[in-house]
mmCIF file of C-alpha atoms in Angstrom:
data_model
loop_
_atom_site.group_PDB
_atom_site.id
_atom_site.type_symbol
_atom_site.label_atom_id
_atom_site.label_comp_id
_atom_site.label_asym_id
_atom_site.label_seq_id
_atom_site.Cartn_x
_atom_site.Cartn_y
_atom_site.Cartn_z
ATOM 1 C CA UNK A 1 108.109 112.202 129.686
ATOM 2 C CA UNK A 2 109.217 108.709 130.711
ATOM 3 C CA UNK A 3 106.982 107.219 128.004
ATOM 4 C CA UNK A 4 109.511 108.446 125.446
ATOM 5 C CA UNK A 5 112.658 107.640 127.432
ATOM 6 C CA UNK A 6 114.885 105.081 125.709
ATOM 7 C CA UNK A 7 117.531 104.878 128.431
ATOM 8 C CA UNK A 8 118.860 101.327 128.728
ATOM 9 C CA UNK A 9 117.511 100.381 125.305
ATOM 10 C CA UNK A 10 119.456 99.343 122.221
ATOM 11 C CA UNK A 11 118.412 100.149 118.664
ATOM 12 C CA UNK A 12 119.766 98.881 115.356
ATOM 13 C CA UNK A 13 119.313 101.252 112.412
ATOM 14 C CA UNK A 14 120.108 99.806 109.001
ATOM 15 C CA UNK A 15 121.040 102.384 106.405
ATOM 16 C CA UNK A 16 121.636 104.670 109.360
ATOM 17 C CA UNK A 17 124.763 106.306 108.022
ATOM 18 C CA UNK A 18 122.985 109.106 106.168
ATOM 19 C CA UNK A 19 119.713 110.743 105.245
ATOM 20 C CA UNK A 20 116.548 109.565 106.959
ATOM 21 C CA UNK A 21 118.357 106.729 108.752
ATOM 22 C CA UNK A 22 120.829 109.084 110.355
ATOM 23 C CA UNK A 23 117.985 111.397 111.366
ATOM 24 C CA UNK A 24 116.324 108.453 113.093
ATOM 25 C CA UNK A 25 119.539 107.297 114.750
ATOM 26 C CA UNK A 26 120.333 110.733 116.152
ATOM 27 C CA UNK A 27 116.833 111.048 117.573
ATOM 28 C CA UNK A 28 117.077 107.633 119.240
ATOM 29 C CA UNK A 29 120.470 108.505 120.718
ATOM 30 C CA UNK A 30 119.197 111.799 122.119
ATOM 31 C CA UNK A 31 116.325 109.888 123.748
ATOM 32 C CA UNK A 32 118.863 107.717 125.571
ATOM 33 C CA UNK A 33 119.292 104.623 123.400
ATOM 34 C CA UNK A 34 122.481 102.862 122.448
ATOM 35 C CA UNK A 35 122.542 102.785 118.647
ATOM 36 C CA UNK A 36 124.175 100.361 116.235
ATOM 37 C CA UNK A 37 124.289 101.940 112.791
ATOM 38 C CA UNK A 38 124.606 99.541 109.870
ATOM 39 C CA UNK A 39 125.809 100.537 106.407
ATOM 40 C CA UNK A 40 127.822 99.321 103.428
ATOM 41 C CA UNK A 41 130.279 102.224 103.186
ATOM 42 C CA UNK A 42 132.930 101.825 105.931
ATOM 43 C CA UNK A 43 134.033 105.463 106.122
ATOM 44 C CA UNK A 44 130.506 106.864 105.996
ATOM 45 C CA UNK A 45 129.238 104.364 108.569
ATOM 46 C CA UNK A 46 132.046 105.070 111.042
ATOM 47 C CA UNK A 47 131.606 108.823 110.607
ATOM 48 C CA UNK A 48 127.886 108.492 111.322
ATOM 49 C CA UNK A 49 128.553 106.378 114.421
ATOM 50 C CA UNK A 50 130.941 109.043 115.717
ATOM 51 C CA UNK A 51 128.278 111.721 115.215
ATOM 52 C CA UNK A 52 125.689 109.573 116.987
ATOM 53 C CA UNK A 53 128.146 108.903 119.826
ATOM 54 C CA UNK A 54 128.531 112.645 120.333
ATOM 55 C CA UNK A 55 124.760 112.952 120.906
ATOM 56 C CA UNK A 56 124.382 109.795 122.948
ATOM 57 C CA UNK A 57 124.516 109.110 126.659
ATOM 58 C CA UNK A 58 124.747 105.377 125.970
ATOM 59 C CA UNK A 59 127.149 104.770 123.074
ATOM 60 C CA UNK A 60 127.120 103.913 119.392
ATOM 61 C CA UNK A 61 128.528 101.191 117.180
ATOM 62 C CA UNK A 62 129.409 101.152 113.476
ATOM 63 C CA UNK A 63 128.621 97.861 111.728
ATOM 64 C CA UNK A 64 129.766 97.560 108.122
ATOM 65 C CA UNK A 65 127.607 95.092 106.209
ATOM 66 C CA UNK A 66 125.917 94.531 102.853
ATOM 67 C CA UNK A 67 122.352 93.717 103.859
ATOM 68 C CA UNK A 68 121.445 92.356 100.447
ATOM 69 C CA UNK A 69 123.351 89.243 101.578
ATOM 70 C CA UNK A 70 121.495 87.162 104.218
ATOM 71 C CA UNK A 71 124.708 86.079 105.966
ATOM 72 C CA UNK A 72 125.699 89.737 106.365
ATOM 73 C CA UNK A 73 122.323 90.514 107.938
ATOM 74 C CA UNK A 74 122.835 87.776 110.531
ATOM 75 C CA UNK A 75 126.340 89.013 111.289
ATOM 76 C CA UNK A 76 125.257 92.634 111.683
ATOM 77 C CA UNK A 77 122.556 91.752 114.209
ATOM 78 C CA UNK A 78 124.938 89.443 116.070
ATOM 79 C CA UNK A 79 127.580 92.195 116.309
ATOM 80 C CA UNK A 80 125.111 94.709 117.709
ATOM 81 C CA UNK A 81 123.676 92.213 120.193
ATOM 82 C CA UNK A 82 127.153 91.151 121.326
ATOM 83 C CA UNK A 83 128.211 94.759 121.917
ATOM 84 C CA UNK A 84 125.143 95.938 123.822
ATOM 85 C CA UNK A 85 123.751 92.668 125.190
ATOM 86 C CA UNK A 86 120.207 93.192 123.926
ATOM 87 C CA UNK A 87 118.136 94.361 120.967
ATOM 88 C CA UNK A 88 115.088 96.459 121.807
ATOM 89 C CA UNK A 89 114.378 98.150 118.486
ATOM 90 C CA UNK A 90 115.179 97.434 114.860
ATOM 91 C CA UNK A 91 114.784 100.068 112.174
ATOM 92 C CA UNK A 92 114.799 98.480 108.725
ATOM 93 C CA UNK A 93 115.760 101.553 106.751
ATOM 94 C CA UNK A 94 118.413 100.318 104.303
ATOM 95 C CA UNK A 95 117.417 100.645 100.688
ATOM 96 C CA UNK A 96 118.411 101.495 97.139
ATOM 97 C CA UNK A 97 116.646 102.719 94.027
ATOM 98 C CA UNK A 98 117.261 102.132 90.331
ATOM 99 C CA UNK A 99 115.289 104.433 88.063
ATOM 100 C CA UNK A 100 114.221 103.198 84.625
ATOM 101 C CA UNK A 101 111.058 102.804 82.666
ATOM 102 C CA UNK A 102 109.695 99.356 83.634
ATOM 103 C CA UNK A 103 110.450 97.837 80.241
ATOM 104 C CA UNK A 104 114.109 98.745 80.626
ATOM 105 C CA UNK A 105 114.685 96.863 83.898
ATOM 106 C CA UNK A 106 116.852 93.783 83.771
ATOM 107 C CA UNK A 107 116.028 90.876 86.055
ATOM 108 C CA UNK A 108 119.322 91.421 87.869
ATOM 109 C CA UNK A 109 118.363 95.037 88.615
ATOM 110 C CA UNK A 110 114.922 93.984 89.815
ATOM 111 C CA UNK A 111 116.400 91.362 92.126
ATOM 112 C CA UNK A 112 119.010 93.819 93.407
ATOM 113 C CA UNK A 113 116.343 96.288 94.541
ATOM 114 C CA UNK A 114 114.184 93.514 96.007
ATOM 115 C CA UNK A 115 117.091 92.087 98.010
ATOM 116 C CA UNK A 116 118.217 95.450 99.392
ATOM 117 C CA UNK A 117 114.810 96.900 100.228
ATOM 118 C CA UNK A 118 112.488 94.038 101.138
ATOM 119 C CA UNK A 119 114.367 90.784 101.676
ATOM 120 C CA UNK A 120 116.878 92.496 103.985
ATOM 121 C CA UNK A 121 114.023 93.824 106.149
ATOM 122 C CA UNK A 122 112.538 90.358 106.466
ATOM 123 C CA UNK A 123 115.893 88.759 107.266
ATOM 124 C CA UNK A 124 116.843 91.402 109.850
ATOM 125 C CA UNK A 125 113.435 91.097 111.516
ATOM 126 C CA UNK A 126 113.841 87.337 111.646
ATOM 127 C CA UNK A 127 117.328 87.728 113.133
ATOM 128 C CA UNK A 128 116.197 90.014 115.978
ATOM 129 C CA UNK A 129 113.080 87.995 116.781
ATOM 130 C CA UNK A 130 114.755 85.521 119.192
ATOM 131 C CA UNK A 131 116.321 88.411 121.146
ATOM 132 C CA UNK A 132 113.062 90.288 121.427
ATOM 133 C CA UNK A 133 111.040 87.215 122.343
ATOM 134 C CA UNK A 134 113.525 86.290 125.069
ATOM 135 C CA UNK A 135 113.393 89.845 126.465
ATOM 136 C CA UNK A 136 109.597 89.844 126.493
ATOM 137 C CA UNK A 137 109.108 92.289 123.622
ATOM 138 C CA UNK A 138 110.562 94.807 121.233
ATOM 139 C CA UNK A 139 109.911 97.205 118.384
ATOM 140 C CA UNK A 140 110.448 96.770 114.664
ATOM 141 C CA UNK A 141 110.021 99.796 112.402
ATOM 142 C CA UNK A 142 110.166 99.414 108.629
ATOM 143 C CA UNK A 143 110.774 102.330 106.279
ATOM 144 C CA UNK A 144 108.221 102.505 103.512
ATOM 145 C CA UNK A 145 107.709 105.404 101.134
ATOM 146 C CA UNK A 146 105.125 107.528 99.379
ATOM 147 C CA UNK A 147 105.420 104.752 96.785
ATOM 148 C CA UNK A 148 103.904 102.390 99.361
ATOM 149 C CA UNK A 149 100.699 104.227 98.397
ATOM 150 C CA UNK A 150 101.325 105.711 94.938
ATOM 151 C CA UNK A 151 102.800 104.078 91.856
ATOM 152 C CA UNK A 152 105.979 105.311 90.215
ATOM 153 C CA UNK A 153 106.457 105.194 86.448
ATOM 154 C CA UNK A 154 110.231 105.601 86.817
ATOM 155 C CA UNK A 155 110.835 103.325 89.840
ATOM 156 C CA UNK A 156 108.659 100.227 89.510
ATOM 157 C CA UNK A 157 110.999 97.947 91.456
ATOM 158 C CA UNK A 158 111.358 100.439 94.313
ATOM 159 C CA UNK A 159 107.595 101.001 94.496
ATOM 160 C CA UNK A 160 106.943 97.249 94.525
ATOM 161 C CA UNK A 161 109.314 96.752 97.450
ATOM 162 C CA UNK A 162 107.823 99.644 99.409
ATOM 163 C CA UNK A 163 104.307 98.314 98.909
ATOM 164 C CA UNK A 164 105.664 94.988 100.106
ATOM 165 C CA UNK A 165 107.143 96.642 103.201
ATOM 166 C CA UNK A 166 103.672 97.671 104.366
ATOM 167 C CA UNK A 167 102.270 94.169 103.904
ATOM 168 C CA UNK A 168 105.303 92.629 105.598
ATOM 169 C CA UNK A 169 104.778 95.045 108.492
ATOM 170 C CA UNK A 170 101.153 94.015 108.949
ATOM 171 C CA UNK A 171 101.990 90.318 108.699
ATOM 172 C CA UNK A 172 104.818 90.454 111.260
ATOM 173 C CA UNK A 173 102.668 92.572 113.565
ATOM 174 C CA UNK A 174 99.993 89.877 113.600
ATOM 175 C CA UNK A 175 102.453 86.997 113.898
ATOM 176 C CA UNK A 176 104.456 88.456 116.775
ATOM 177 C CA UNK A 177 101.894 90.409 118.802
ATOM 178 C CA UNK A 178 101.652 87.618 121.376
ATOM 179 C CA UNK A 179 105.420 87.914 121.923
ATOM 180 C CA UNK A 180 105.098 91.578 122.895
ATOM 181 C CA UNK A 181 106.676 92.782 119.653
ATOM 182 C CA UNK A 182 105.131 95.773 117.915
ATOM 183 C CA UNK A 183 105.853 96.095 114.188
ATOM 184 C CA UNK A 184 105.075 99.331 112.377
ATOM 185 C CA UNK A 185 106.079 101.197 109.246
ATOM 186 C CA UNK A 186 106.989 104.805 108.616
ATOM 187 C CA UNK A 187 106.125 106.287 105.230
ATOM 188 C CA UNK A 188 108.500 109.191 104.643
ATOM 189 C CA UNK A 189 107.356 111.938 102.353
ATOM 190 C CA UNK A 190 109.830 113.832 100.222
ATOM 191 C CA UNK A 191 112.993 114.267 102.260
ATOM 192 C CA UNK A 192 116.055 116.180 101.128
ATOM 193 C CA UNK A 193 118.601 113.332 100.957
ATOM 194 C CA UNK A 194 121.244 111.953 98.605
ATOM 195 C CA UNK A 195 118.652 109.599 97.105
ATOM 196 C CA UNK A 196 116.155 112.358 96.312
ATOM 197 C CA UNK A 197 118.869 114.677 95.025
ATOM 198 C CA UNK A 198 119.659 111.967 92.470
ATOM 199 C CA UNK A 199 115.948 111.598 91.677
ATOM 200 C CA UNK A 200 115.607 115.328 91.046
ATOM 201 C CA UNK A 201 118.574 115.180 88.698
ATOM 202 C CA UNK A 202 117.157 112.218 86.787
ATOM 203 C CA UNK A 203 113.445 113.134 86.660
ATOM 204 C CA UNK A 204 112.724 116.536 85.065
ATOM 205 C CA UNK A 205 110.238 118.677 86.996
ATOM 206 C CA UNK A 206 110.128 116.396 90.027
ATOM 207 C CA UNK A 207 111.177 119.077 92.516
ATOM 208 C CA UNK A 208 108.511 121.518 91.390
ATOM 209 C CA UNK A 209 105.706 118.917 91.314
ATOM 210 C CA UNK A 210 106.558 117.628 94.781
ATOM 211 C CA UNK A 211 106.903 121.041 96.362
ATOM 212 C CA UNK A 212 103.576 122.178 94.937
ATOM 213 C CA UNK A 213 101.802 119.292 96.679
ATOM 214 C CA UNK A 214 103.429 119.459 100.145
ATOM 215 C CA UNK A 215 100.986 121.302 102.416
ATOM 216 C CA UNK A 216 103.773 122.576 104.673
ATOM 217 C CA UNK A 217 105.528 124.069 101.666
ATOM 218 C CA UNK A 218 108.991 122.537 102.064
ATOM 219 C CA UNK A 219 110.936 119.348 101.562
ATOM 220 C CA UNK A 220 111.600 117.526 104.844
ATOM 221 C CA UNK A 221 114.989 117.344 106.515
ATOM 222 C CA UNK A 222 116.315 114.118 108.112
ATOM 223 C CA UNK A 223 115.780 115.598 111.597
ATOM 224 C CA UNK A 224 112.047 115.682 110.849
ATOM 225 C CA UNK A 225 112.043 111.890 111.208
ATOM 226 C CA UNK A 226 113.416 111.817 114.765
ATOM 227 C CA UNK A 227 110.113 112.271 116.601
ATOM 228 C CA UNK A 228 108.292 109.470 114.800
ATOM 229 C CA UNK A 229 111.274 107.155 115.301
ATOM 230 C CA UNK A 230 111.406 107.800 119.050
ATOM 231 C CA UNK A 231 107.632 107.342 119.370
ATOM 232 C CA UNK A 232 107.638 103.980 117.603
ATOM 233 C CA UNK A 233 110.680 102.759 119.567
ATOM 234 C CA UNK A 234 109.362 103.849 122.963
ATOM 235 C CA UNK A 235 106.778 102.609 125.484
ATOM 236 C CA UNK A 236 104.489 105.363 124.168
ATOM 237 C CA UNK A 237 103.626 103.072 121.227
ATOM 238 C CA UNK A 238 103.138 99.822 123.163
ATOM 239 C CA UNK A 239 99.528 99.552 121.927
ATOM 240 C CA UNK A 240 100.339 100.595 118.358
ATOM 241 C CA UNK A 241 101.100 97.832 115.883
ATOM 242 C CA UNK A 242 100.581 97.100 112.208
ATOM 243 C CA UNK A 243 100.283 100.738 111.139
ATOM 244 C CA UNK A 244 101.939 102.697 108.334
ATOM 245 C CA UNK A 245 102.570 106.223 109.633
ATOM 246 C CA UNK A 246 103.057 108.963 107.009
ATOM 247 C CA UNK A 247 105.637 111.623 107.870
ATOM 248 C CA UNK A 248 105.045 113.752 104.827
ATOM 249 C CA UNK A 249 104.106 117.346 105.628
ATOM 250 C CA UNK A 250 100.574 116.742 104.354
ATOM 251 C CA UNK A 251 101.533 115.266 100.970
ATOM 252 C CA UNK A 252 99.079 112.335 101.196
ATOM 253 C CA UNK A 253 96.261 114.584 102.388
ATOM 254 C CA UNK A 254 96.503 116.891 99.374
ATOM 255 C CA UNK A 255 94.372 116.467 96.247
#
């Protein structure tokens, strides 16, 4: 359907060099978009861009940047816009997690998670805003988490940022609706990624507890995120803004 066609569009995916971000980026590329993938690891980011390029009819770009630094956010957006000439969709997916009991967090660790997960999303959104306004609209999609809804005894800083992502999403959606910009969030359930592999190693029993609650009976794979990403980047979602969409296999619906 043409409603889901992204031909001629450009998307920026932060943290798009692996896991959920790469799943999103590949889906966008297959729908016809040019994709700029942004990540901190040069080799991993270039490898991801090459994989995206192989699926794309429109091209891909690797942008190496540390999005916890505001000047790097500005540069990453400028590089993508210079290469493709426009910015139609921004996926704020970059993020980190540090797992401790709350009392064991240092202020530096707290600020590190805040900068990577929440401040970077705000700064990237602010950087793409002039492009989208000038073009007459655009899409911003922020990656939340199950911890946007639930607390986490072992990841207080991460949960705080992901709750903040939902409120940032709603606020930007209201502020920029008149500019034709839709801002939404995706709340991934439990995906099988490097980050959750580490969580399962660090938190005893996590795998079993999660699996028991997922209605569909399996952990998600990064490709399971592609459909939601394409929907929220496409004209199909032009009247959808300010929402937080769970992609969780029924996790939130389960008692």
